[in-house]
Short mmCIF file of N, CA, C and O in Angstrom, two decimals:
data_model
loop_
_atom_site.label_atom_id
_atom_site.label_comp_id
_atom_site.label_asym_id
_atom_site.label_seq_id
_atom_site.Cartn_x
_atom_site.Cartn_y
_atom_site.Cartn_z
N GLN A 1116 10.00 9.06 -28.15
CA GLN A 1116 9.32 8.01 -27.68
C GLN A 1116 8.18 8.04 -27.13
O GLN A 1116 7.86 8.99 -26.57
N ARG A 1117 6.85 7.14 -27.28
CA ARG A 1117 5.06 7.80 -27.25
C ARG A 1117 5.18 6.40 -26.16
O ARG A 1117 5.06 5.18 -26.71
N GLN A 1118 4.24 6.32 -25.08
CA GLN A 1118 3.72 5.32 -24.54
C GLN A 1118 2.22 5.19 -24.50
O GLN A 1118 1.75 6.23 -23.72
N MET A 1119 2.01 4.20 -24.59
CA MET A 1119 0.31 4.25 -24.60
C MET A 1119 -0.30 2.85 -23.46
O MET A 1119 0.87 2.27 -23.90
N CYS A 1120 -1.12 3.01 -23.44
CA CYS A 1120 -1.84 2.05 -22.42
C CYS A 1120 -3.36 0.95 -23.35
O CYS A 1120 -3.99 1.58 -23.23
N ILE A 1121 -3.47 -0.18 -23.29
CA ILE A 1121 -3.82 -0.89 -24.43
C ILE A 1121 -5.37 -0.49 -23.31
O ILE A 1121 -6.81 -0.29 -23.80
N ARG A 1122 -5.27 -0.66 -22.18
CA ARG A 1122 -6.60 -0.43 -21.48
C ARG A 1122 -7.15 0.84 -21.42
O ARG A 1122 -8.70 0.77 -21.28
N ASP A 1123 -6.11 1.84 -21.10
CA ASP A 1123 -6.75 3.52 -21.65
C ASP A 1123 -7.64 3.87 -22.82
O ASP A 1123 -8.34 4.43 -23.08
N ARG A 1124 -7.15 2.67 -24.16
CA ARG A 1124 -7.73 3.00 -25.33
C ARG A 1124 -9.44 2.18 -25.38
O ARG A 1124 -9.74 2.15 -26.32
N GLY A 1125 -9.46 1.39 -24.21
CA GLY A 1125 -10.57 0.82 -24.16
C GLY A 1125 -10.72 -0.23 -23.43
O GLY A 1125 -9.53 -1.59 -23.41
N ASN A 1126 -12.00 -0.96 -22.91
CA ASN A 1126 -12.10 -1.81 -21.94
C ASN A 1126 -11.92 -3.37 -23.07
O ASN A 1126 -11.94 -4.85 -22.54
N ASN A 1127 -11.98 -3.49 -24.46
CA ASN A 1127 -12.21 -4.85 -25.28
C ASN A 1127 -11.19 -5.04 -26.41
O ASN A 1127 -10.92 -5.78 -26.89
N GLY A 1128 -9.67 -4.58 -25.28
CA GLY A 1128 -9.20 -5.22 -25.79
C GLY A 1128 -8.20 -4.24 -27.19
O GLY A 1128 -8.17 -3.45 -27.12
N LEU A 1129 -8.00 -5.25 -27.99
CA LEU A 1129 -6.57 -5.05 -28.94
C LEU A 1129 -8.37 -4.69 -29.95
O LEU A 1129 -8.66 -5.87 -30.94
N THR A 1130 -8.59 -3.54 -30.30
CA THR A 1130 -9.94 -3.78 -31.33
C THR A 1130 -9.18 -2.83 -32.83
O THR A 1130 -7.57 -2.25 -32.30
N GLU A 1131 -10.01 -2.67 -33.65
CA GLU A 1131 -9.64 -1.78 -34.65
C GLU A 1131 -8.98 -0.22 -34.37
O GLU A 1131 -8.36 0.39 -34.96
N ALA A 1132 -10.07 0.37 -33.37
CA ALA A 1132 -9.63 1.60 -33.10
C ALA A 1132 -8.19 1.87 -32.46
O ALA A 1132 -7.11 3.04 -32.58
N VAL A 1133 -7.73 0.52 -31.52
CA VAL A 1133 -6.70 0.29 -31.02
C VAL A 1133 -5.75 0.56 -31.79
O VAL A 1133 -4.44 1.07 -31.85
N VAL A 1134 -5.82 -0.63 -32.79
CA VAL A 1134 -4.53 -0.92 -34.00
C VAL A 1134 -4.59 0.25 -34.71
O VAL A 1134 -3.29 0.80 -34.99
N ALA A 1135 -5.58 1.28 -34.92
CA ALA A 1135 -5.27 2.10 -35.69
C ALA A 1135 -4.68 3.06 -35.12
O ALA A 1135 -3.94 4.03 -35.70
N GLU A 1136 -4.66 3.52 -33.82
CA GLU A 1136 -4.12 4.79 -32.94
C GLU A 1136 -2.62 4.37 -32.77
O GLU A 1136 -1.62 5.29 -32.95
N ILE A 1137 -2.33 2.83 -32.68
CA ILE A 1137 -0.68 2.27 -32.85
C ILE A 1137 -0.53 2.84 -34.05
O ILE A 1137 1.01 3.55 -34.25
N ASP A 1138 -0.71 2.49 -35.06
CA ASP A 1138 -0.49 2.73 -36.29
C ASP A 1138 0.00 4.12 -36.53
O ASP A 1138 0.50 4.51 -36.74
N TYR A 1139 -1.18 5.11 -36.50
CA TYR A 1139 -1.07 6.55 -36.11
C TYR A 1139 0.09 6.96 -35.25
O TYR A 1139 1.14 7.95 -35.82
N SER A 1140 0.42 6.42 -34.27
CA SER A 1140 1.75 6.83 -33.11
C SER A 1140 2.76 6.30 -33.98
O SER A 1140 4.04 6.72 -33.90
N LEU A 1141 3.20 4.81 -34.69
CA LEU A 1141 4.13 4.77 -35.37
C LEU A 1141 4.64 5.63 -36.48
O LEU A 1141 5.71 5.94 -36.42
N ASN A 1142 3.55 6.24 -36.88
CA ASN A 1142 3.88 6.77 -38.55
C ASN A 1142 4.23 7.99 -37.87
O ASN A 1142 5.41 8.79 -38.67
N HIS A 1143 4.17 8.77 -36.50
CA HIS A 1143 5.09 9.81 -36.05
C HIS A 1143 5.74 9.70 -34.94
O HIS A 1143 6.41 10.47 -35.39
N HIS A 1144 6.12 8.90 -34.71
CA HIS A 1144 7.18 8.71 -34.17
C HIS A 1144 8.24 7.16 -34.05
O HIS A 1144 9.31 7.10 -33.46
N GLU A 1145 7.76 6.32 -34.37
CA GLU A 1145 8.62 5.42 -34.94
C GLU A 1145 8.96 4.13 -34.11
O GLU A 1145 9.13 3.04 -34.45
N LEU A 1146 9.25 4.47 -32.78
CA LEU A 1146 9.45 3.91 -31.67
C LEU A 1146 8.11 3.94 -30.60
O LEU A 1146 8.24 5.22 -30.21
N ILE A 1147 7.73 3.10 -30.48
CA ILE A 1147 6.57 3.55 -29.27
C ILE A 1147 6.80 2.24 -28.08
O ILE A 1147 7.39 1.21 -28.84
N LYS A 1148 6.51 2.70 -26.75
CA LYS A 1148 5.64 1.80 -26.00
C LYS A 1148 4.41 1.18 -25.55
O LYS A 1148 3.55 2.27 -25.51
N ILE A 1149 4.16 0.08 -25.59
CA ILE A 1149 2.65 -0.14 -25.38
C ILE A 1149 2.71 -0.93 -24.27
O ILE A 1149 3.67 -1.88 -23.80
N LYS A 1150 1.94 -0.48 -23.05
CA LYS A 1150 1.52 -1.31 -22.21
C LYS A 1150 0.20 -2.08 -22.17
O LYS A 1150 -0.83 -2.23 -22.34
N ILE A 1151 0.60 -3.49 -21.61
CA ILE A 1151 -0.58 -4.38 -22.13
C ILE A 1151 -0.92 -5.08 -20.83
O ILE A 1151 -0.25 -5.83 -20.02
N PRO A 1152 -2.02 -4.56 -20.36
CA PRO A 1152 -2.43 -5.39 -19.22
C PRO A 1152 -2.98 -6.43 -19.05
O PRO A 1152 -4.28 -6.78 -18.48
N THR A 1153 -2.19 -7.48 -18.89
CA THR A 1153 -2.69 -8.99 -18.18
C THR A 1153 -1.11 -9.44 -17.72
O THR A 1153 -0.06 -8.73 -18.45
N ASP A 1154 -1.28 -10.80 -17.08
CA ASP A 1154 -0.33 -10.76 -16.36
C ASP A 1154 -0.19 -12.45 -16.72
O ASP A 1154 0.81 -13.08 -17.07
N ASP A 1155 -0.72 -12.75 -17.82
CA ASP A 1155 -0.89 -14.34 -18.90
C ASP A 1155 0.00 -14.21 -19.93
O ASP A 1155 0.01 -13.02 -20.82
N ARG A 1156 1.12 -14.97 -19.37
CA ARG A 1156 1.95 -15.03 -20.86
C ARG A 1156 1.38 -15.36 -21.81
O ARG A 1156 1.67 -14.91 -23.04
N GLU A 1157 0.65 -16.62 -22.02
CA GLU A 1157 0.30 -16.40 -23.28
C GLU A 1157 -0.88 -15.83 -24.10
O GLU A 1157 -0.78 -15.22 -25.23
N THR A 1158 -1.65 -14.71 -23.48
CA THR A 1158 -2.42 -13.92 -23.63
C THR A 1158 -1.36 -12.64 -24.37
O THR A 1158 -2.02 -11.97 -25.15
N LYS A 1159 -0.02 -12.53 -23.51
CA LYS A 1159 0.47 -11.44 -23.86
C LYS A 1159 0.98 -11.42 -25.14
O LYS A 1159 0.87 -10.77 -26.17
N ALA A 1160 1.73 -12.95 -25.46
CA ALA A 1160 2.34 -13.20 -25.97
C ALA A 1160 1.37 -13.20 -27.73
O ALA A 1160 2.03 -12.66 -28.47
N LEU A 1161 0.02 -13.88 -27.37
CA LEU A 1161 -0.76 -13.15 -28.95
C LEU A 1161 -1.13 -11.86 -28.91
O LEU A 1161 -1.08 -11.81 -29.95
N ILE A 1162 -1.29 -11.22 -28.17
CA ILE A 1162 -1.73 -9.28 -28.20
C ILE A 1162 -0.46 -9.14 -28.59
O ILE A 1162 -0.39 -8.40 -30.18
N VAL A 1163 0.57 -9.41 -28.14
CA VAL A 1163 2.02 -8.56 -29.18
C VAL A 1163 2.26 -8.99 -30.33
O VAL A 1163 2.21 -8.29 -31.25
N GLU A 1164 2.25 -10.45 -30.56
CA GLU A 1164 2.12 -10.87 -32.08
C GLU A 1164 0.85 -10.33 -32.90
O GLU A 1164 1.18 -9.58 -33.96
N ALA A 1165 0.08 -9.74 -32.57
CA ALA A 1165 -1.21 -9.35 -33.10
C ALA A 1165 -0.25 -7.93 -33.49
O ALA A 1165 -1.23 -7.56 -34.45
N ILE A 1166 -0.44 -7.57 -32.55
CA ILE A 1166 0.10 -6.05 -32.14
C ILE A 1166 0.84 -5.68 -33.94
O ILE A 1166 1.19 -4.90 -34.94
N CYS A 1167 1.65 -6.80 -33.45
CA CYS A 1167 3.32 -6.82 -34.70
C CYS A 1167 2.96 -6.87 -36.38
O CYS A 1167 3.18 -6.26 -36.91
N ARG A 1168 1.63 -7.77 -36.00
CA ARG A 1168 0.98 -8.43 -37.75
C ARG A 1168 0.16 -7.38 -37.91
O ARG A 1168 0.57 -7.03 -39.00
N GLU A 1169 -0.45 -6.72 -37.18
CA GLU A 1169 -1.80 -5.80 -37.40
C GLU A 1169 -0.86 -4.44 -37.88
O GLU A 1169 -1.58 -3.87 -39.02
N THR A 1170 0.45 -4.15 -37.69
CA THR A 1170 0.97 -3.09 -37.83
C THR A 1170 2.50 -2.56 -38.69
O THR A 1170 2.62 -1.67 -38.72
N ASN A 1171 2.62 -3.98 -38.54
CA ASN A 1171 3.34 -4.46 -39.69
C ASN A 1171 4.77 -3.74 -39.00
O ASN A 1171 5.78 -2.94 -40.04
N ALA A 1172 5.11 -3.96 -37.46
CA ALA A 1172 6.20 -3.18 -37.16
C ALA A 1172 6.76 -4.34 -36.26
O ALA A 1172 6.46 -5.68 -36.39
N THR A 1173 7.95 -3.98 -35.76
CA THR A 1173 9.20 -5.03 -35.35
C THR A 1173 9.01 -4.86 -33.57
O THR A 1173 9.21 -3.93 -33.38
N LYS A 1174 9.24 -5.98 -33.15
CA LYS A 1174 9.01 -6.19 -31.63
C LYS A 1174 10.26 -6.21 -31.56
O LYS A 1174 11.49 -6.83 -31.75
N VAL A 1175 10.52 -4.87 -30.67
CA VAL A 1175 11.76 -4.38 -29.99
C VAL A 1175 12.38 -5.54 -28.72
O VAL A 1175 13.62 -6.16 -28.48
N GLN A 1176 11.29 -5.28 -27.85
CA GLN A 1176 11.82 -5.79 -26.55
C GLN A 1176 10.10 -6.06 -25.62
O GLN A 1176 9.37 -5.16 -25.84
N VAL A 1177 9.98 -7.00 -24.91
CA VAL A 1177 8.96 -6.99 -23.74
C VAL A 1177 9.48 -7.11 -22.44
O VAL A 1177 10.53 -7.82 -22.13
N ILE A 1178 9.16 -6.14 -21.61
CA ILE A 1178 9.61 -5.94 -20.22
C ILE A 1178 8.58 -5.59 -19.36
O ILE A 1178 8.08 -5.19 -19.37
N GLY A 1179 8.34 -6.76 -18.48
CA GLY A 1179 7.20 -6.82 -17.86
C GLY A 1179 5.92 -6.98 -19.00
O GLY A 1179 5.87 -7.72 -19.74
N LYS A 1180 5.24 -6.24 -18.40
CA LYS A 1180 3.94 -5.46 -19.17
C LYS A 1180 3.73 -4.66 -20.50
O LYS A 1180 3.06 -4.00 -21.06
N THR A 1181 5.10 -4.21 -20.49
CA THR A 1181 5.69 -3.20 -21.92
C THR A 1181 6.19 -3.51 -22.82
O THR A 1181 7.17 -4.36 -22.86
N LEU A 1182 5.52 -3.26 -24.32
CA LEU A 1182 5.96 -3.33 -25.54
C LEU A 1182 6.66 -2.82 -26.03
O LEU A 1182 6.10 -1.54 -25.80
N ILE A 1183 7.58 -2.69 -26.53
CA ILE A 1183 8.43 -1.99 -27.64
C ILE A 1183 8.76 -2.23 -28.74
O ILE A 1183 8.98 -3.04 -28.88
N ILE A 1184 7.69 -1.14 -29.73
CA ILE A 1184 8.00 -1.69 -31.02
C ILE A 1184 8.43 -0.63 -32.12
O ILE A 1184 8.36 0.47 -31.46
N PHE A 1185 9.04 -0.61 -33.35
CA PHE A 1185 9.56 0.06 -34.28
C PHE A 1185 9.15 -0.19 -35.08
O PHE A 1185 8.83 -1.37 -35.87
N ARG A 1186 8.71 0.99 -36.42
CA ARG A 1186 8.61 0.84 -37.49
C ARG A 1186 9.37 1.68 -38.63
O ARG A 1186 8.66 3.03 -37.83
N PRO A 1187 10.31 1.72 -39.14
CA PRO A 1187 10.73 2.99 -39.72
C PRO A 1187 9.77 3.75 -40.83
O PRO A 1187 8.82 3.11 -41.44
N THR A 1188 9.78 5.13 -40.39
CA THR A 1188 9.10 5.70 -41.48
C THR A 1188 10.07 6.02 -42.75
O THR A 1188 10.80 5.72 -42.95
N ASP A 1189 9.36 6.43 -43.74
CA ASP A 1189 9.72 7.22 -44.78
C ASP A 1189 10.95 8.51 -44.77
O ASP A 1189 11.92 8.75 -45.30
N GLU A 1190 10.78 9.18 -43.43
CA GLU A 1190 11.79 10.41 -43.34
C GLU A 1190 12.64 9.48 -42.39
O GLU A 1190 13.94 9.94 -41.94
N LYS A 1191 12.36 8.33 -41.98
CA LYS A 1191 13.80 7.72 -40.82
C LYS A 1191 14.40 8.07 -39.75
O LYS A 1191 15.45 9.29 -40.09
N LYS A 1192 13.42 8.67 -39.04
CA LYS A 1192 13.56 9.53 -37.62
C LYS A 1192 14.71 9.01 -36.86
O LYS A 1192 15.35 9.44 -36.44
N ILE A 1193 14.94 7.67 -36.95
CA ILE A 1193 15.72 7.13 -36.08
C ILE A 1193 16.34 6.24 -36.88
O ILE A 1193 16.02 5.40 -37.71
N ARG A 1194 17.73 6.26 -36.83
CA ARG A 1194 18.78 5.55 -37.22
C ARG A 1194 19.25 4.43 -36.57
O ARG A 1194 19.68 4.53 -35.02
N ILE A 1195 19.38 3.45 -36.82
CA ILE A 1195 19.55 1.87 -36.11
C ILE A 1195 21.10 1.69 -36.61
O ILE A 1195 21.22 1.34 -37.86
N PRO A 1196 21.78 1.54 -35.09
CA PRO A 1196 23.55 1.11 -35.76
C PRO A 1196 23.48 0.19 -36.31
O PRO A 1196 23.12 -1.39 -36.28
N LYS A 1197 24.14 -0.15 -37.54
CA LYS A 1197 25.21 -1.77 -37.79
C LYS A 1197 25.93 -2.38 -36.95
O LYS A 1197 26.91 -1.48 -36.57
N ILE A 1198 25.73 -3.39 -36.39
CA ILE A 1198 26.10 -3.90 -35.49
C ILE A 1198 27.04 -5.56 -36.15
O ILE A 1198 26.83 -6.23 -37.37
#
């Protein structure tokens, strides 16, 4: 998995360039962690929602400021067990 930080990608927050990089990372890794640099829960929830919507990814978990998202590729690099 790969970890990226929105703050490192620019101080303008969730820009088209940031979304494009997240999309690129999902295409190569399927599962990535994204650091969201805010303590405000409402702002964080909006950013998480926007990232998942714009990248067509599934939110796996949010722990503190870290969002974990998943989007399968055609190669299916990660197998999710059925429960």
